[in-house]
PDB file of N, CA and C in Angstrom:
ATOM      1  N   MET A   1     -20.189  42.202  30.902  1.00 93.00           N
ATOM      2  CA  MET A   1     -20.023  41.107  30.488  1.00 93.00           C
ATOM      3  C   MET A   1     -18.673  40.837  29.847  1.00 93.00           C
ATOM      4  N   PHE A   2     -17.708  41.570  29.417  1.00 96.00           N
ATOM      5  CA  PHE A   2     -16.523  41.749  28.891  1.00 96.00           C
ATOM      6  C   PHE A   2     -16.017  41.486  29.949  1.00 96.00           C
ATOM      7  N   ASP A   3     -16.080  42.106  31.410  1.00 97.00           N
ATOM      8  CA  ASP A   3     -15.036  41.509  32.479  1.00 97.00           C
ATOM      9  C   ASP A   3     -15.196  40.486  32.822  1.00 97.00           C
ATOM     10  N   GLU A   4     -16.384  39.774  32.584  1.00 96.00           N
ATOM     11  CA  GLU A   4     -16.651  38.583  33.560  1.00 96.00           C
ATOM     12  C   GLU A   4     -15.882  37.392  32.400  1.00 96.00           C
ATOM     13  N   ILE A   5     -15.995  37.406  31.039  1.00 97.00           N
ATOM     14  CA  ILE A   5     -15.631  36.887  30.026  1.00 97.00           C
ATOM     15  C   ILE A   5     -13.743  36.677  30.299  1.00 97.00           C
ATOM     16  N   LYS A   6     -13.517  38.126  30.575  1.00 97.00           N
ATOM     17  CA  LYS A   6     -11.875  38.267  30.906  1.00 97.00           C
ATOM     18  C   LYS A   6     -11.607  37.725  32.065  1.00 97.00           C
ATOM     19  N   SER A   7     -12.295  37.603  33.071  1.00 97.00           N
ATOM     20  CA  SER A   7     -12.022  36.648  34.182  1.00 97.00           C
ATOM     21  C   SER A   7     -11.765  35.025  34.024  1.00 97.00           C
ATOM     22  N   ILE A   8     -13.082  34.747  33.255  1.00 97.00           N
ATOM     23  CA  ILE A   8     -12.912  33.230  32.676  1.00 97.00           C
ATOM     24  C   ILE A   8     -11.586  33.351  31.973  1.00 97.00           C
ATOM     25  N   LEU A   9     -11.449  33.963  31.146  1.00 98.00           N
ATOM     26  CA  LEU A   9     -10.032  33.757  30.243  1.00 98.00           C
ATOM     27  C   LEU A   9      -8.532  33.589  31.377  1.00 98.00           C
ATOM     28  N   ILE A  10      -8.808  34.479  32.034  1.00 97.00           N
ATOM     29  CA  ILE A  10      -7.607  34.684  33.281  1.00 97.00           C
ATOM     30  C   ILE A  10      -7.439  33.607  34.247  1.00 97.00           C
ATOM     31  N   ASP A  11      -8.774  33.551  34.689  1.00 97.00           N
ATOM     32  CA  ASP A  11      -8.833  32.406  35.979  1.00 97.00           C
ATOM     33  C   ASP A  11      -8.711  30.980  35.187  1.00 97.00           C
ATOM     34  N   GLU A  12      -9.683  30.439  34.279  1.00 96.00           N
ATOM     35  CA  GLU A  12      -9.759  29.354  33.892  1.00 96.00           C
ATOM     36  C   GLU A  12      -8.644  28.930  32.834  1.00 96.00           C
ATOM     37  N   LEU A  13      -8.293  29.727  31.987  1.00 97.00           N
ATOM     38  CA  LEU A  13      -7.477  29.313  30.842  1.00 97.00           C
ATOM     39  C   LEU A  13      -5.995  30.027  30.959  1.00 97.00           C
ATOM     40  N   ASP A  14      -5.683  30.496  32.006  1.00 96.00           N
ATOM     41  CA  ASP A  14      -4.607  31.390  32.174  1.00 96.00           C
ATOM     42  C   ASP A  14      -3.805  32.268  30.987  1.00 96.00           C
ATOM     43  N   VAL A  15      -4.779  33.001  30.769  1.00 98.00           N
ATOM     44  CA  VAL A  15      -4.396  33.850  29.572  1.00 98.00           C
ATOM     45  C   VAL A  15      -3.777  35.186  30.149  1.00 98.00           C
ATOM     46  N   ASP A  16      -3.023  35.741  29.522  1.00 97.00           N
ATOM     47  CA  ASP A  16      -2.549  37.028  30.071  1.00 97.00           C
ATOM     48  C   ASP A  16      -3.433  38.363  29.968  1.00 97.00           C
ATOM     49  N   GLU A  17      -3.613  38.638  31.031  1.00 97.00           N
ATOM     50  CA  GLU A  17      -4.522  40.020  31.207  1.00 97.00           C
ATOM     51  C   GLU A  17      -4.238  40.984  30.071  1.00 97.00           C
ATOM     52  N   ALA A  18      -2.894  41.291  29.729  1.00 98.00           N
ATOM     53  CA  ALA A  18      -2.420  42.591  28.920  1.00 98.00           C
ATOM     54  C   ALA A  18      -3.053  42.173  27.811  1.00 98.00           C
ATOM     55  N   LEU A  19      -3.208  40.829  27.065  1.00 98.00           N
ATOM     56  CA  LEU A  19      -3.467  40.708  25.874  1.00 98.00           C
ATOM     57  C   LEU A  19      -5.212  40.990  25.943  1.00 98.00           C
ATOM     58  N   ILE A  20      -5.879  40.945  26.510  1.00 98.00           N
ATOM     59  CA  ILE A  20      -7.364  40.493  26.620  1.00 98.00           C
ATOM     60  C   ILE A  20      -7.838  42.305  26.428  1.00 98.00           C
ATOM     61  N   THR A  21      -8.445  42.293  25.024  1.00 98.00           N
ATOM     62  CA  THR A  21      -9.209  43.376  24.632  1.00 98.00           C
ATOM     63  C   THR A  21     -10.405  43.006  24.102  1.00 98.00           C
ATOM     64  N   PRO A  22     -11.601  43.776  23.812  1.00 98.00           N
ATOM     65  CA  PRO A  22     -12.867  43.608  22.991  1.00 98.00           C
ATOM     66  C   PRO A  22     -12.628  43.064  21.850  1.00 98.00           C
ATOM     67  N   ASP A  23     -11.126  43.492  21.026  1.00 98.00           N
ATOM     68  CA  ASP A  23     -10.791  43.066  19.491  1.00 98.00           C
ATOM     69  C   ASP A  23      -9.991  42.001  19.409  1.00 98.00           C
ATOM     70  N   ALA A  24      -9.336  41.491  20.954  1.00 98.00           N
ATOM     71  CA  ALA A  24      -8.301  40.273  20.675  1.00 98.00           C
ATOM     72  C   ALA A  24      -9.019  39.197  20.122  1.00 98.00           C
ATOM     73  N   ASN A  25      -8.303  38.552  19.102  1.00 98.00           N
ATOM     74  CA  ASN A  25      -8.513  37.403  18.210  1.00 98.00           C
ATOM     75  C   ASN A  25      -8.151  35.915  19.217  1.00 98.00           C
ATOM     76  N   PHE A  26      -9.321  35.294  19.735  1.00 98.00           N
ATOM     77  CA  PHE A  26      -8.768  34.201  20.249  1.00 98.00           C
ATOM     78  C   PHE A  26      -7.604  33.270  19.946  1.00 98.00           C
ATOM     79  N   VAL A  27      -7.509  33.080  19.046  1.00 97.00           N
ATOM     80  CA  VAL A  27      -6.321  32.166  18.237  1.00 97.00           C
ATOM     81  C   VAL A  27      -5.147  33.282  17.889  1.00 97.00           C
ATOM     82  N   GLU A  28      -5.454  34.013  17.168  1.00 97.00           N
ATOM     83  CA  GLU A  28      -4.018  34.692  16.839  1.00 97.00           C
ATOM     84  C   GLU A  28      -3.612  35.451  17.963  1.00 97.00           C
ATOM     85  N   ASP A  29      -4.501  36.234  18.756  1.00 98.00           N
ATOM     86  CA  ASP A  29      -3.860  36.927  19.633  1.00 98.00           C
ATOM     87  C   ASP A  29      -3.590  36.398  21.186  1.00 98.00           C
ATOM     88  N   LEU A  30      -4.634  35.490  21.479  1.00 98.00           N
ATOM     89  CA  LEU A  30      -4.372  35.235  22.627  1.00 98.00           C
ATOM     90  C   LEU A  30      -3.677  33.850  22.629  1.00 98.00           C
ATOM     91  N   LYS A  31      -3.836  33.116  21.340  1.00 97.00           N
ATOM     92  CA  LYS A  31      -2.988  31.652  21.335  1.00 97.00           C
ATOM     93  C   LYS A  31      -3.537  30.459  21.772  1.00 97.00           C
ATOM     94  N   LEU A  32      -5.232  30.203  21.823  1.00 97.00           N
ATOM     95  CA  LEU A  32      -6.152  29.551  22.520  1.00 97.00           C
ATOM     96  C   LEU A  32      -5.896  28.313  21.324  1.00 97.00           C
ATOM     97  N   ASN A  33      -5.942  27.440  21.578  1.00 96.00           N
ATOM     98  CA  ASN A  33      -5.883  26.142  21.081  1.00 96.00           C
ATOM     99  C   ASN A  33      -7.359  25.608  20.825  1.00 96.00           C
ATOM    100  N   SER A  34      -7.670  24.520  19.877  1.00 93.00           N
ATOM    101  CA  SER A  34      -9.130  24.306  19.708  1.00 93.00           C
ATOM    102  C   SER A  34      -9.495  23.813  21.241  1.00 93.00           C
ATOM    103  N   LEU A  35      -8.953  23.112  22.006  1.00 96.00           N
ATOM    104  CA  LEU A  35      -9.404  22.185  23.156  1.00 96.00           C
ATOM    105  C   LEU A  35      -9.494  23.743  24.379  1.00 96.00           C
ATOM    106  N   GLU A  36      -8.940  24.524  24.540  1.00 97.00           N
ATOM    107  CA  GLU A  36      -9.236  25.794  24.939  1.00 97.00           C
ATOM    108  C   GLU A  36     -10.342  26.282  25.035  1.00 97.00           C
ATOM    109  N   LEU A  37     -10.624  26.709  23.378  1.00 95.00           N
ATOM    110  CA  LEU A  37     -11.643  27.436  22.717  1.00 95.00           C
ATOM    111  C   LEU A  37     -12.788  26.352  23.144  1.00 95.00           C
ATOM    112  N   ALA A  38     -12.753  24.938  23.032  1.00 95.00           N
ATOM    113  CA  ALA A  38     -14.201  24.573  23.743  1.00 95.00           C
ATOM    114  C   ALA A  38     -14.504  24.514  24.900  1.00 95.00           C
ATOM    115  N   ASP A  39     -13.374  24.721  25.858  1.00 96.00           N
ATOM    116  CA  ASP A  39     -13.459  24.994  27.195  1.00 96.00           C
ATOM    117  C   ASP A  39     -14.135  25.986  27.468  1.00 96.00           C
ATOM    118  N   LEU A  40     -13.621  27.121  26.818  1.00 97.00           N
ATOM    119  CA  LEU A  40     -14.216  28.372  26.670  1.00 97.00           C
ATOM    120  C   LEU A  40     -15.749  28.579  26.716  1.00 97.00           C
ATOM    121  N   VAL A  41     -16.172  27.791  25.860  1.00 96.00           N
ATOM    122  CA  VAL A  41     -17.618  27.543  25.240  1.00 96.00           C
ATOM    123  C   VAL A  41     -18.603  27.008  26.429  1.00 96.00           C
ATOM    124  N   VAL A  42     -17.788  25.975  26.664  1.00 96.00           N
ATOM    125  CA  VAL A  42     -18.451  25.078  27.935  1.00 96.00           C
ATOM    126  C   VAL A  42     -18.566  25.944  29.149  1.00 96.00           C
ATOM    127  N   LEU A  43     -17.665  26.884  29.260  1.00 97.00           N
ATOM    128  CA  LEU A  43     -17.423  27.558  30.363  1.00 97.00           C
ATOM    129  C   LEU A  43     -18.665  28.773  30.404  1.00 97.00           C
ATOM    130  N   CYS A  44     -18.750  29.320  29.280  1.00 97.00           N
ATOM    131  CA  CYS A  44     -20.059  30.678  28.821  1.00 97.00           C
ATOM    132  C   CYS A  44     -21.082  29.704  28.805  1.00 97.00           C
ATOM    133  N   GLU A  45     -21.224  28.666  28.277  1.00 96.00           N
ATOM    134  CA  GLU A  45     -22.549  28.204  28.111  1.00 96.00           C
ATOM    135  C   GLU A  45     -23.040  27.894  29.919  1.00 96.00           C
ATOM    136  N   GLU A  46     -22.396  27.078  30.653  1.00 97.00           N
ATOM    137  CA  GLU A  46     -22.814  27.168  31.880  1.00 97.00           C
ATOM    138  C   GLU A  46     -22.927  28.298  32.730  1.00 97.00           C
ATOM    139  N   LYS A  47     -21.698  29.129  32.687  1.00 96.00           N
ATOM    140  CA  LYS A  47     -22.204  30.230  33.300  1.00 96.00           C
ATOM    141  C   LYS A  47     -23.310  31.433  33.053  1.00 96.00           C
ATOM    142  N   TYR A  48     -23.926  31.434  32.178  1.00 96.00           N
ATOM    143  CA  TYR A  48     -24.776  32.040  31.287  1.00 96.00           C
ATOM    144  C   TYR A  48     -26.252  31.286  30.899  1.00 96.00           C
ATOM    145  N   ASN A  49     -25.958  29.970  31.177  1.00 95.00           N
ATOM    146  CA  ASN A  49     -27.559  29.108  30.619  1.00 95.00           C
ATOM    147  C   ASN A  49     -27.627  29.280  29.440  1.00 95.00           C
ATOM    148  N   ILE A  50     -26.930  29.260  28.538  1.00 95.00           N
ATOM    149  CA  ILE A  50     -27.277  29.421  27.077  1.00 95.00           C
ATOM    150  C   ILE A  50     -26.693  28.068  26.268  1.00 95.00           C
ATOM    151  N   GLU A  51     -27.063  28.056  25.089  1.00 94.00           N
ATOM    152  CA  GLU A  51     -26.248  27.059  24.587  1.00 94.00           C
ATOM    153  C   GLU A  51     -25.792  28.039  22.901  1.00 94.00           C
ATOM    154  N   ILE A  52     -24.426  27.476  22.909  1.00 94.00           N
ATOM    155  CA  ILE A  52     -24.094  28.386  21.371  1.00 94.00           C
ATOM    156  C   ILE A  52     -23.834  27.134  20.491  1.00 94.00           C
ATOM    157  N   GLU A  53     -24.496  27.594  19.371  1.00 88.00           N
ATOM    158  CA  GLU A  53     -24.758  26.681  18.567  1.00 88.00           C
ATOM    159  C   GLU A  53     -23.339  26.597  17.743  1.00 88.00           C
ATOM    160  N   GLU A  54     -23.269  25.114  17.393  1.00 88.00           N
ATOM    161  CA  GLU A  54     -22.059  24.797  16.589  1.00 88.00           C
ATOM    162  C   GLU A  54     -21.889  25.634  15.312  1.00 88.00           C
ATOM    163  N   ASP A  55     -22.623  25.625  14.503  1.00 91.00           N
ATOM    164  CA  ASP A  55     -22.565  26.434  13.097  1.00 91.00           C
ATOM    165  C   ASP A  55     -22.490  27.781  13.510  1.00 91.00           C
ATOM    166  N   GLU A  56     -22.423  28.492  14.726  1.00 92.00           N
ATOM    167  CA  GLU A  56     -22.368  29.758  14.696  1.00 92.00           C
ATOM    168  C   GLU A  56     -21.025  30.017  15.586  1.00 92.00           C
ATOM    169  N   LEU A  57     -20.404  29.063  15.775  1.00 90.00           N
ATOM    170  CA  LEU A  57     -19.079  29.105  16.708  1.00 90.00           C
ATOM    171  C   LEU A  57     -17.817  29.810  15.504  1.00 90.00           C
ATOM    172  N   HIS A  58     -18.346  29.462  14.424  1.00 90.00           N
ATOM    173  CA  HIS A  58     -16.999  30.138  13.394  1.00 90.00           C
ATOM    174  C   HIS A  58     -17.374  31.393  13.358  1.00 90.00           C
ATOM    175  N   SER A  59     -18.126  32.398  13.798  1.00 95.00           N
ATOM    176  CA  SER A  59     -18.414  33.659  13.684  1.00 95.00           C
ATOM    177  C   SER A  59     -17.651  34.501  14.934  1.00 95.00           C
ATOM    178  N   LEU A  60     -17.506  33.390  15.905  1.00 96.00           N
ATOM    179  CA  LEU A  60     -17.019  34.017  17.187  1.00 96.00           C
ATOM    180  C   LEU A  60     -15.416  34.005  17.064  1.00 96.00           C
ATOM    181  N   ILE A  61     -15.000  34.861  16.560  1.00 97.00           N
ATOM    182  CA  ILE A  61     -13.371  35.214  16.301  1.00 97.00           C
ATOM    183  C   ILE A  61     -12.814  36.204  17.733  1.00 97.00           C
ATOM    184  N   THR A  62     -13.447  37.106  18.120  1.00 98.00           N
ATOM    185  CA  THR A  62     -12.748  37.838  18.967  1.00 98.00           C
ATOM    186  C   THR A  62     -13.748  37.646  20.299  1.00 98.00           C
ATOM    187  N   ILE A  63     -13.136  38.298  21.403  1.00 98.00           N
ATOM    188  CA  ILE A  63     -13.544  38.488  22.454  1.00 98.00           C
ATOM    189  C   ILE A  63     -15.134  39.291  22.246  1.00 98.00           C
ATOM    190  N   GLY A  64     -14.910  40.417  21.814  1.00 98.00           N
ATOM    191  CA  GLY A  64     -16.190  41.068  21.272  1.00 98.00           C
ATOM    192  C   GLY A  64     -17.565  40.551  20.720  1.00 98.00           C
ATOM    193  N   ASP A  65     -16.880  39.612  19.493  1.00 97.00           N
ATOM    194  CA  ASP A  65     -17.780  38.959  19.071  1.00 97.00           C
ATOM    195  C   ASP A  65     -18.739  37.786  20.140  1.00 97.00           C
ATOM    196  N   LEU A  66     -18.006  37.432  20.976  1.00 97.00           N
ATOM    197  CA  LEU A  66     -18.455  36.482  21.932  1.00 97.00           C
ATOM    198  C   LEU A  66     -19.040  37.198  23.128  1.00 97.00           C
ATOM    199  N   THR A  67     -19.093  38.194  23.291  1.00 97.00           N
ATOM    200  CA  THR A  67     -19.748  38.861  24.492  1.00 97.00           C
ATOM    201  C   THR A  67     -21.048  39.304  23.641  1.00 97.00           C
ATOM    202  N   ASP A  68     -20.954  39.875  22.553  1.00 97.00           N
ATOM    203  CA  ASP A  68     -22.245  40.525  21.704  1.00 97.00           C
ATOM    204  C   ASP A  68     -22.939  38.926  21.547  1.00 97.00           C
ATOM    205  N   TYR A  69     -22.652  38.113  21.232  1.00 96.00           N
ATOM    206  CA  TYR A  69     -23.208  36.812  21.252  1.00 96.00           C
ATOM    207  C   TYR A  69     -24.077  36.631  22.234  1.00 96.00           C
ATOM    208  N   ILE A  70     -23.276  36.375  23.614  1.00 96.00           N
ATOM    209  CA  ILE A  70     -23.938  35.888  24.999  1.00 96.00           C
ATOM    210  C   ILE A  70     -25.037  37.353  25.089  1.00 96.00           C
ATOM    211  N   GLU A  71     -24.906  38.254  25.233  1.00 96.00           N
ATOM    212  CA  GLU A  71     -25.759  39.316  25.392  1.00 96.00           C
ATOM    213  C   GLU A  71     -27.062  38.884  24.336  1.00 96.00           C
ATOM    214  N   GLU A  72     -26.879  38.597  22.862  1.00 95.00           N
ATOM    215  CA  GLU A  72     -28.025  38.577  22.332  1.00 95.00           C
ATOM    216  C   GLU A  72     -28.940  37.051  22.821  1.00 95.00           C
ATOM    217  N   LYS A  73     -28.138  36.053  23.282  1.00 92.00           N
ATOM    218  CA  LYS A  73     -28.910  34.957  23.638  1.00 92.00           C
ATOM    219  C   LYS A  73     -29.620  35.266  25.147  1.00 92.00           C
ATOM    220  N   LYS A  74     -28.943  35.675  25.676  1.00 88.00           N
ATOM    221  CA  LYS A  74     -29.489  35.994  26.950  1.00 88.00           C
ATOM    222  C   LYS A  74     -30.857  36.966  27.003  1.00 88.00           C
ATOM    223  N   ALA A  75     -30.750  37.773  25.914  1.00 88.00           N
ATOM    224  CA  ALA A  75     -32.185  38.664  25.349  1.00 88.00           C
ATOM    225  C   ALA A  75     -33.320  37.817  25.140  1.00 88.00           C
ATOM    226  N   GLU A  76     -32.620  37.081  24.281  1.00 85.00           N
ATOM    227  CA  GLU A  76     -33.738  35.690  23.761  1.00 85.00           C
ATOM    228  C   GLU A  76     -35.212  35.391  24.620  1.00 85.00           C
TER     229      GLU A  76
END
């Protein structure tokens, strides 16, 4: 799952691969703006056929947070 999200960040959002770790913060470490974060959410929703609840977005701060969230949603 981490590798798939890493690929999205590199291929779709042009994030430097060296910055991508499970603990990387989307805003502070990867420097994603709100539009890029919205794009990431849409790409993940489409790729994994899930819906990321708007009220849960604020808890998705790191790549690890997003990975865990998607794995939980897919298990439901």
